[in-house]
Short mmCIF file of C-alpha atoms in Angstrom, two decimals:
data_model
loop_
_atom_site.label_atom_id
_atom_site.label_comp_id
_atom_site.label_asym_id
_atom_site.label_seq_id
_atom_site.Cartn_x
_atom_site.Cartn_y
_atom_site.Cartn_z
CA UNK A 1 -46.89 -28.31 66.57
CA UNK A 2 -49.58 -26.85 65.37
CA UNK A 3 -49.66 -23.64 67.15
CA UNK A 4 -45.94 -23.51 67.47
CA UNK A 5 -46.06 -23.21 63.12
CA UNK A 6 -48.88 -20.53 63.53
CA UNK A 7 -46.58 -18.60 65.91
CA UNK A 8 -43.71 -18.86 63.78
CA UNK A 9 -45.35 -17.75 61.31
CA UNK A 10 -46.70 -14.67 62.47
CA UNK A 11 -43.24 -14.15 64.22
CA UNK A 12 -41.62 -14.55 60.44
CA UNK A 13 -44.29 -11.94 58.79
CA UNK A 14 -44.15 -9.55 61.26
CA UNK A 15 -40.41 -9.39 61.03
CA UNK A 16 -40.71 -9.29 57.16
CA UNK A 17 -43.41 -6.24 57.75
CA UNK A 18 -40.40 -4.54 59.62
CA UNK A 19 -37.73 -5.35 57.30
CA UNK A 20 -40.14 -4.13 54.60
CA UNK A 21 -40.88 -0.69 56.53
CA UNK A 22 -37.36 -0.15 57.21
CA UNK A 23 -36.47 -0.51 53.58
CA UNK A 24 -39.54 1.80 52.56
CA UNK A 25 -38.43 4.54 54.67
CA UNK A 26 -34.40 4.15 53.66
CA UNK A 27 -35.84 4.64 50.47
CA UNK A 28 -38.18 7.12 51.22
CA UNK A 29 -35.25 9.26 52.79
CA UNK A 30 -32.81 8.41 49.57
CA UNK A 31 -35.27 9.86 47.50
CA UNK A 32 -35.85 13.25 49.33
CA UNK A 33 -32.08 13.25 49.61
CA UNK A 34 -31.86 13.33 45.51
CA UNK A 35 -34.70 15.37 45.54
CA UNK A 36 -33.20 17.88 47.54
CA UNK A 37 -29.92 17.84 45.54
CA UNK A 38 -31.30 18.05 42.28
CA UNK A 39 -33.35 21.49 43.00
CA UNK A 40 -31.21 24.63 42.03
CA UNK A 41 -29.32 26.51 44.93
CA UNK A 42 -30.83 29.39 46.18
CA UNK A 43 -29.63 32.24 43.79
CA UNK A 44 -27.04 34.66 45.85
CA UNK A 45 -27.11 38.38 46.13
CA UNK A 46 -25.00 39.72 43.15
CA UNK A 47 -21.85 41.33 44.00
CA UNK A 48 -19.95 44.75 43.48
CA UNK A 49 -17.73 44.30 40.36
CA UNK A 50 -15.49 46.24 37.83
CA UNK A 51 -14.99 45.40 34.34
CA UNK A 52 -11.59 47.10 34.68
CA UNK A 53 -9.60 47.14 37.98
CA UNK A 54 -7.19 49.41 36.35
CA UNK A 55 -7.31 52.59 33.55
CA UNK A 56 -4.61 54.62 32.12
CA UNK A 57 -5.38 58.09 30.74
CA UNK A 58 -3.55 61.49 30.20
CA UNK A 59 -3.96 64.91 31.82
CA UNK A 60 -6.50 66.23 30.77
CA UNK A 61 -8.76 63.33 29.96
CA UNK A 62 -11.72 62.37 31.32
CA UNK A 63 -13.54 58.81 31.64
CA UNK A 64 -16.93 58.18 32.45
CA UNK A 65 -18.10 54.60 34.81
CA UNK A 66 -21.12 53.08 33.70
CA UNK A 67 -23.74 50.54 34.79
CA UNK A 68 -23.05 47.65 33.16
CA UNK A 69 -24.07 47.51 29.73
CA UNK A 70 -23.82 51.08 29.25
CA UNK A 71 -20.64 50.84 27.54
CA UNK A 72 -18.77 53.16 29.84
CA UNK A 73 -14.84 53.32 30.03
CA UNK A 74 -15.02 51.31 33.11
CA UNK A 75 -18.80 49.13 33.64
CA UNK A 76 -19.98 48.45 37.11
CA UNK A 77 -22.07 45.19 38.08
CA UNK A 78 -23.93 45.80 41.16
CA UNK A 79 -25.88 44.27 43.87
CA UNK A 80 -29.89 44.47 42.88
CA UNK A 81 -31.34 48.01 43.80
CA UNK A 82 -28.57 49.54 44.60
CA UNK A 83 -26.47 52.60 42.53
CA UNK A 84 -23.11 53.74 43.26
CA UNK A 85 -20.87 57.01 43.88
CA UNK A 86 -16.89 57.77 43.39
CA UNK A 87 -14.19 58.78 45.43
CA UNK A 88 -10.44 59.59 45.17
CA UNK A 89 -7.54 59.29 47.98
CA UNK A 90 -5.29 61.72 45.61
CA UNK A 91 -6.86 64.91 44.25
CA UNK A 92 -3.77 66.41 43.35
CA UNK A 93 -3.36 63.62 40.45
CA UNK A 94 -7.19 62.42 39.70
CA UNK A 95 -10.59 64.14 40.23
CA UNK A 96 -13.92 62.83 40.51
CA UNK A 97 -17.24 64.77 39.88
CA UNK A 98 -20.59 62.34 39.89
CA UNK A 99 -19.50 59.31 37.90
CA UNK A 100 -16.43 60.45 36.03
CA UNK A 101 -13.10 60.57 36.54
CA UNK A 102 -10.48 63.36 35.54
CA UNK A 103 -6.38 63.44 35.17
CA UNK A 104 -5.09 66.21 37.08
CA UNK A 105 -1.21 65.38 37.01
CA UNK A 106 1.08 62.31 36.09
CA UNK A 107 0.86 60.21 38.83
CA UNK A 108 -1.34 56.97 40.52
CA UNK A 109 -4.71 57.49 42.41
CA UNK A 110 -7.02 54.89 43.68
CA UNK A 111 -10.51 55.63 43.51
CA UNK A 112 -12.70 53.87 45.18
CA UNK A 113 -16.28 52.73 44.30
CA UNK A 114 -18.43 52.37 46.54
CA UNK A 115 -22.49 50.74 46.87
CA UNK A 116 -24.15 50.14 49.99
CA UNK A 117 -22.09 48.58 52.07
CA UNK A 118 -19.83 47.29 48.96
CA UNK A 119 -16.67 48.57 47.83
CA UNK A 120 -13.92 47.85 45.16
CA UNK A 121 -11.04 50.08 44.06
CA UNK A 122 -10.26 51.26 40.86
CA UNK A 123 -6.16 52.02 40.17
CA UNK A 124 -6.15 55.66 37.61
CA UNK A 125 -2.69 55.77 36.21
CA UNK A 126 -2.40 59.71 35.15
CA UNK A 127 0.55 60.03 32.02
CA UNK A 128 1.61 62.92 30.75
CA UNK A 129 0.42 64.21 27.55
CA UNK A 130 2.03 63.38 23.98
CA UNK A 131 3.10 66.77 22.41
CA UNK A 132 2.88 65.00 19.42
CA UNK A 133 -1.01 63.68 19.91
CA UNK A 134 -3.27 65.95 17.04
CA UNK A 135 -6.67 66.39 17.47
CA UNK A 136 -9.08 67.69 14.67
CA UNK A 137 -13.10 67.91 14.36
CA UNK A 138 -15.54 68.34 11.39
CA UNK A 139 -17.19 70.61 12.38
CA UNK A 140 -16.24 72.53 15.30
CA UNK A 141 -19.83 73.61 15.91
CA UNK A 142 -23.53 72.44 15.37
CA UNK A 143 -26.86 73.63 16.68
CA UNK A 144 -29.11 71.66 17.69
CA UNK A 145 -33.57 71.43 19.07
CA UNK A 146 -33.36 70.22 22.60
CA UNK A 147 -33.17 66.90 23.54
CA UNK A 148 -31.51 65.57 20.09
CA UNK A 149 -28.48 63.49 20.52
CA UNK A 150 -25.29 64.11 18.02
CA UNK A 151 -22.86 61.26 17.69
CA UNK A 152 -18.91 61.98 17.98
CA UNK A 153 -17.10 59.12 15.69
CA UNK A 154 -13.62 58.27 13.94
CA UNK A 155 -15.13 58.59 10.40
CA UNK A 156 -17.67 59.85 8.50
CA UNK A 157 -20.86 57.42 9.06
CA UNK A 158 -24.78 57.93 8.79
CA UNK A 159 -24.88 58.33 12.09
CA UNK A 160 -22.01 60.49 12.86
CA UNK A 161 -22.54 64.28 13.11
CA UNK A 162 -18.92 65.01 14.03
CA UNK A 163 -16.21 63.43 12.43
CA UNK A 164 -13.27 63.09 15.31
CA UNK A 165 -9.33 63.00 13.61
CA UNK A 166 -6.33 61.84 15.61
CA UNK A 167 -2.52 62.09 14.64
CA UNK A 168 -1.62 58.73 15.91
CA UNK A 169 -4.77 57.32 16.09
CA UNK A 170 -5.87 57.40 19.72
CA UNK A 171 -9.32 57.22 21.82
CA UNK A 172 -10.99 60.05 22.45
CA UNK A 173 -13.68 61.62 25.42
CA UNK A 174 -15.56 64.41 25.54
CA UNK A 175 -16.67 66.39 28.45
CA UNK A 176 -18.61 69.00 29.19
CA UNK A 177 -18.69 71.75 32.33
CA UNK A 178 -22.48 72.05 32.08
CA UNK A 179 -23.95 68.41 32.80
CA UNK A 180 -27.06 69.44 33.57
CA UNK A 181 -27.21 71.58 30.56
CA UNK A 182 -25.82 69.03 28.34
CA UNK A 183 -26.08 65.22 29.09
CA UNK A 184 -22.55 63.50 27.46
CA UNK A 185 -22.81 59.60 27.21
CA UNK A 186 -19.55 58.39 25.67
CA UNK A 187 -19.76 59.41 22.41
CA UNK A 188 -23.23 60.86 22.49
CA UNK A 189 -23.83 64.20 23.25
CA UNK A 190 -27.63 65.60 23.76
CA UNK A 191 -28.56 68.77 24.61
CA UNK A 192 -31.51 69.27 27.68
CA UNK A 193 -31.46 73.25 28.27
CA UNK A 194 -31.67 76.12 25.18
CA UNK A 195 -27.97 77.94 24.93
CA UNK A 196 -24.61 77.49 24.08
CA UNK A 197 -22.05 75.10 25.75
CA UNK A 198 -18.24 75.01 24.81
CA UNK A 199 -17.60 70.89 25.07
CA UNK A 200 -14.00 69.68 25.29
CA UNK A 201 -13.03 66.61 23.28
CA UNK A 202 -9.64 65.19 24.59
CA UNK A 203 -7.24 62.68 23.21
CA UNK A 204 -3.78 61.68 24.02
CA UNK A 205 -3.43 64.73 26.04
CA UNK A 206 -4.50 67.03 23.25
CA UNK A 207 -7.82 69.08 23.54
CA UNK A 208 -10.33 70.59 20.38
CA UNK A 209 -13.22 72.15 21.56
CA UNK A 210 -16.59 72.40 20.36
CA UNK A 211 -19.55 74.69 20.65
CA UNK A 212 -22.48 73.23 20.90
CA UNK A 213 -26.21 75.38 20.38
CA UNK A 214 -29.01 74.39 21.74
CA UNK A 215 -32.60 75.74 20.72
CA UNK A 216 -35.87 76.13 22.16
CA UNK A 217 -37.96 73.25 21.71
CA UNK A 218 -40.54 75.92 20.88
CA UNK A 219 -38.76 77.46 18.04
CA UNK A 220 -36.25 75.58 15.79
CA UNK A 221 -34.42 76.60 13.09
CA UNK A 222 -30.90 77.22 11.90
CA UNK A 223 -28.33 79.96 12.96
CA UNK A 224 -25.99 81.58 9.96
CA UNK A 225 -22.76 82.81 11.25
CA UNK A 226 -20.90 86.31 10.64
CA UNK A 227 -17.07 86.32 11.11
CA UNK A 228 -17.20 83.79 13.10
CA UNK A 229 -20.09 83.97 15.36
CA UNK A 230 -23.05 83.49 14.92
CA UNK A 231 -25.38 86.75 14.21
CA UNK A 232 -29.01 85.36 12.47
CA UNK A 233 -31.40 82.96 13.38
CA UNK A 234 -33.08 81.50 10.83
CA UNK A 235 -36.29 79.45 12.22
CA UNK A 236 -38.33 76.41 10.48
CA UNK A 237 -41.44 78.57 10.37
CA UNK A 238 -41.38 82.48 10.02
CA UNK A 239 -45.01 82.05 10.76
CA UNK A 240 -44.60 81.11 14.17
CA UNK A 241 -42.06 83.45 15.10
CA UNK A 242 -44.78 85.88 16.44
CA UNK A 243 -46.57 83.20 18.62
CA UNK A 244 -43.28 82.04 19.82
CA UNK A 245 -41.56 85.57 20.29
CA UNK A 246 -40.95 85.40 24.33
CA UNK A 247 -39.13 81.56 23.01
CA UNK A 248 -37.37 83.51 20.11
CA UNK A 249 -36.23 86.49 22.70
CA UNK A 250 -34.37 83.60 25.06
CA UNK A 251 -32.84 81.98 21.97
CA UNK A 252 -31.30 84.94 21.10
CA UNK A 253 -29.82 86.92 23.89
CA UNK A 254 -28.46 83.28 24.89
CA UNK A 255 -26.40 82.73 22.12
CA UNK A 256 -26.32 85.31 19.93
CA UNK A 257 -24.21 89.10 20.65
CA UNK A 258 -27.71 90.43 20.45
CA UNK A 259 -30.30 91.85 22.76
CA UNK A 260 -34.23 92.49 22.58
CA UNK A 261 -35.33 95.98 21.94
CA UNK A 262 -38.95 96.31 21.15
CA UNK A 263 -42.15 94.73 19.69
CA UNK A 264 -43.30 96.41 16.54
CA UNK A 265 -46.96 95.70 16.95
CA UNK A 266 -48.38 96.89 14.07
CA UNK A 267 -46.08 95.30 11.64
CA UNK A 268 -45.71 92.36 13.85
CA UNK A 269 -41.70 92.75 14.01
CA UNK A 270 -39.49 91.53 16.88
CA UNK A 271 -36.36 93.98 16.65
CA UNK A 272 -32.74 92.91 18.30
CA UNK A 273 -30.14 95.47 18.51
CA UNK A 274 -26.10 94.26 18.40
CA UNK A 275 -24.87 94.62 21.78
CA UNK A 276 -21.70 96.20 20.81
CA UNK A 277 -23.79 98.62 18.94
CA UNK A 278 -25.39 100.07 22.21
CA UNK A 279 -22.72 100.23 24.02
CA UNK A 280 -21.35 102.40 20.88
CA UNK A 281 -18.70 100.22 19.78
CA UNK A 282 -17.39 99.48 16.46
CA UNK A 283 -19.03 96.23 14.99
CA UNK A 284 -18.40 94.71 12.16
CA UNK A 285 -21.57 92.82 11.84
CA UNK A 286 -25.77 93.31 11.20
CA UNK A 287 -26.46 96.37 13.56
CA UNK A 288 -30.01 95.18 13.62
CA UNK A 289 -32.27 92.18 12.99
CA UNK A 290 -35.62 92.05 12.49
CA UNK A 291 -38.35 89.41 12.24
CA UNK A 292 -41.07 90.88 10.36
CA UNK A 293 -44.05 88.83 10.26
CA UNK A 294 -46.72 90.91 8.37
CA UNK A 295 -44.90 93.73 6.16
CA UNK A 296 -47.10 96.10 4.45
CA UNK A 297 -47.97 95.24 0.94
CA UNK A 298 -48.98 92.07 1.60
CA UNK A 299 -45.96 90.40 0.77
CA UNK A 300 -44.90 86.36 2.52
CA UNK A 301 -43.86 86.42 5.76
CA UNK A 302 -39.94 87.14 5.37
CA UNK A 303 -37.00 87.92 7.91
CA UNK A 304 -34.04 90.99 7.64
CA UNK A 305 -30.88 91.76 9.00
CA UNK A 306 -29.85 95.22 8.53
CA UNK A 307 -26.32 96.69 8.22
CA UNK A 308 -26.96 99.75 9.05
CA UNK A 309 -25.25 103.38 8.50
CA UNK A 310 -22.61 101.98 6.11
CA UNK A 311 -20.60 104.72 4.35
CA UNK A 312 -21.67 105.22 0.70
CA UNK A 313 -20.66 102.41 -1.63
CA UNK A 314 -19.64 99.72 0.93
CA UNK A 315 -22.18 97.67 -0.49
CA UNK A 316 -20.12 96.81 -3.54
CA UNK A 317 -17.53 95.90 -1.30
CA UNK A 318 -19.21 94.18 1.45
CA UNK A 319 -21.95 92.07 -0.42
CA UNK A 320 -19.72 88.80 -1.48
CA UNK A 321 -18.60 88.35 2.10
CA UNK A 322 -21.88 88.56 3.23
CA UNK A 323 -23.24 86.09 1.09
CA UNK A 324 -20.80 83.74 2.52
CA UNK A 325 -21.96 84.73 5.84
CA UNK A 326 -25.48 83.53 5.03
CA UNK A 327 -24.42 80.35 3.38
CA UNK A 328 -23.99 80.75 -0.17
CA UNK A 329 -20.92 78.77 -1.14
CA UNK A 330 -19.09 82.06 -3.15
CA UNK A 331 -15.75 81.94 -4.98
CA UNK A 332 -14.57 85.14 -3.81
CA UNK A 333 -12.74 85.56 -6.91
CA UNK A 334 -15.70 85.18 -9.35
CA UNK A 335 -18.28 86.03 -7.70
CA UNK A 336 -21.72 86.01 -8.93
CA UNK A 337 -22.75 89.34 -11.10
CA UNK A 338 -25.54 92.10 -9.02
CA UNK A 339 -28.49 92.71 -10.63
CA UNK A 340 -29.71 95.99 -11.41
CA UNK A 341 -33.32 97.39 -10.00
CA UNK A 342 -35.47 99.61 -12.01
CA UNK A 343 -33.68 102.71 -9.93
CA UNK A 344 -30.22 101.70 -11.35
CA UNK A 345 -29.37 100.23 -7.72
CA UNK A 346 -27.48 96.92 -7.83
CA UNK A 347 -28.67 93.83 -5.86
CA UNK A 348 -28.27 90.30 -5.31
CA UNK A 349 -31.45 87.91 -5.57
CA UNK A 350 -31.51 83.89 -5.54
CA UNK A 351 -32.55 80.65 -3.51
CA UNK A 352 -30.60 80.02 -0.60
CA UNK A 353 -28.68 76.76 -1.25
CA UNK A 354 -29.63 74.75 2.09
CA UNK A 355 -33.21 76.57 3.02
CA UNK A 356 -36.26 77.22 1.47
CA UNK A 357 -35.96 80.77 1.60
CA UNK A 358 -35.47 83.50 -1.18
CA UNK A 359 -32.40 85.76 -0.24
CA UNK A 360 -32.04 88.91 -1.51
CA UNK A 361 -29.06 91.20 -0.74
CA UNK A 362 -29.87 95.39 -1.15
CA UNK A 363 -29.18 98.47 0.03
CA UNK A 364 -31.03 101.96 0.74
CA UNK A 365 -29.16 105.08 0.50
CA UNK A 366 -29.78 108.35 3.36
CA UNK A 367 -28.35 111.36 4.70
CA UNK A 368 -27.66 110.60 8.52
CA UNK A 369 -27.75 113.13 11.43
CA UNK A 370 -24.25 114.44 10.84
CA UNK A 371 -25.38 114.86 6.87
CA UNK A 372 -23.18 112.16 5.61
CA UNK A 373 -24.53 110.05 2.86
CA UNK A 374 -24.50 106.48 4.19
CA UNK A 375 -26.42 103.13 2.85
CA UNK A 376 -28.72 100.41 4.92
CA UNK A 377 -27.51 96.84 3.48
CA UNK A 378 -30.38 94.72 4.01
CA UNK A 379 -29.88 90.63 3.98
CA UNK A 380 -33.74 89.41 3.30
CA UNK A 381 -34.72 86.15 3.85
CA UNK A 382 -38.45 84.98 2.26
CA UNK A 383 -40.05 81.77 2.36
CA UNK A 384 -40.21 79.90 -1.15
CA UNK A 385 -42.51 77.13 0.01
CA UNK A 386 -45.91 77.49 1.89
CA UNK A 387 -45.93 76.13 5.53
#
């Protein structure tokens, strides 16, 4: 009995050892199983998506897709480390160039996005413009050192440089033909390369355009316009005019009517000649611009445009305009009264209103080759402020 109870014993624990075991690893394997659930999935490889699947815009109008966050007309998500490009089934009503989009006619396009192997489609309903749509800016034109960004907005802001009006209210774009001249971003426009670009800003259907001038980074300053275009450079620094004269010679011929004509060495002058007056045109406009660094007589640093070969008298007449060409804000019909030099010749002397420079408006009187009396109406510019 004895060793029957021993037996049956051992028989009972080793049974109990099993049971045990078996229950251990159940649990063991219930565990691992809520381990296993509770860990996060494996993140999946984001996705080609538009924020819009469908635009409407007029003739005329462009729209710009973005990455997302960029605030573009239309943002694009896209799968990690990859970048996308456009393309359109119907030219005739939509056209795409790099990352914007275009209304041709009135009509429906799909264009199609496309990123690695990824594609979605974007519908581009074209309308017709509103003849009614108005479209104003404030002001039409700006110049600008290269690489600063001007802001295009509804109302006049801090932060706006163009003030963009709409008869009905409507969004607006701007575009440019130049994009590697002149980066637009929206409503940001910055310019990369020295010269002048023509930008279009569209709404509804109806177009304003704006000229945009963009300066050296070597050389900035301020142009003054003459009937409408612009005619004088006025830099930051006279004083580094000279260093920068091979900067100053781009700047001008690119946006100005004007071309170089010679180095005055001695005098340290940098004279540009109106191209109109080479060719032996008419102009009405400075004949002749000079930057004279070092005049004689010791005298600051100082900068002339010259209206040259002017019949006798046209000063009186043409002094008041001019004085609205360089920025003085005249009433034409009480103007300010000439001064009188010690010769008895009149002239016009005081601080410009915007810059610190000393303008002085005078005129020399000579016999030209045909021995007509004719006047030289000189528009000086000296610096009031050491630099």
């Amino acid at each position: 009995m004895a060793t029957g109870s021993r037996f049956y014993n051992h028989t009972m624990g080793y049974l109990d050892m099993k049971k045990n075991c078996r229950w251990s690893l159940e649990l063991l394997l219930i565990a691992l199983t809520l381990l296993v659930g509770c860990q996060d999935p494996k993140p999946q490889p984001e996705g080609l998506t538009l924020s819009k699947t469908t635009v409407s815009i007029t003739v005329g109008e462009e729209i710009t897709l973005t990455h997302i966050g960029e605030d573009g007309a239309v943002e694009v998500t896209l799968p990690a480390g990859e970048d996308f490009s456009l393309s359109v089934d119907k030219e005739q009503i939509a056209q795409v160039k790099g990352k914007t989009i275009k209304g041709i006619a009135p009509g429906k396009a799909s264009v199609t996005v496309t990123a690695g192997t990824q594609h979605a489609t974007l519908t581009v309903e074209v309308q017709a413009p509103k003849k009614d749509q108005k479209i104003t800016l404030s002001p039409t034109w700006i110049n600008i050192p290269a690489a600063r960004t001007i802001v295009f907005g509804t109302q006049q802001a801090p932060d706006v440089d163009v003030v963009v009006t709409t008869e009905p209210v409507a969004d607006f774009t701007i575009s440019t033909s130049e994009p590697d001249k002149v980066m637009v971003d929206g409503h940001k426009v910055t310019g990369l390369v020295a010269g002048t670009y023509m930008l279009e800003v569209w709404a509804g259907g109806a177009k304003a355009t704006f000229e945009l001038t963009v300066e050296s980074p070597d050389l900035t300053g301020i142009f003054l316009k003459n009937s409408g275009k612009k005619t004088i450079f006025v830099p930051d620094n006279l004083n580094k005019v000279w260093d920068h004269r091979e900067a100053l010679k781009e700047l001008m011929e690119t946006n100005t009517n004007y071309l170089f004509d010679h180095l005055d060495e001695e005098h340290k002058a940098i004279w540009f000649i109106d191209k109109n007056a080479r060719a032996g045109h008419i102009t009405r406009g400075y004949t002749h611009i000079a930057y004279v660094l070092k005049p004689e007589g010791g005298e600051m640093p100082y900068l002339e445009g010259l209206y040259m070969n002017q019949f006798k008298g046209m000063f009186e007449i043409l002094w008041v305009s001019l004085l609205s060409d360089l920025g003085f804000d005249i009433d034409l019909n009480t103007p300010p009264e000439l001064q009188v030099d010690q010769d008895g010749n009149h002239y016009f002397e005081d601080v410009h209103p915007t810059l610190p420079y000393m303008v002085r408006l005078f005129y020399k009187t000579h016999t030209n080759d045909s021995g007509r009396e004719v006047e030289d109406i000189h528009a000086r510019m000296t610096q009031t402020v050491s630099v």
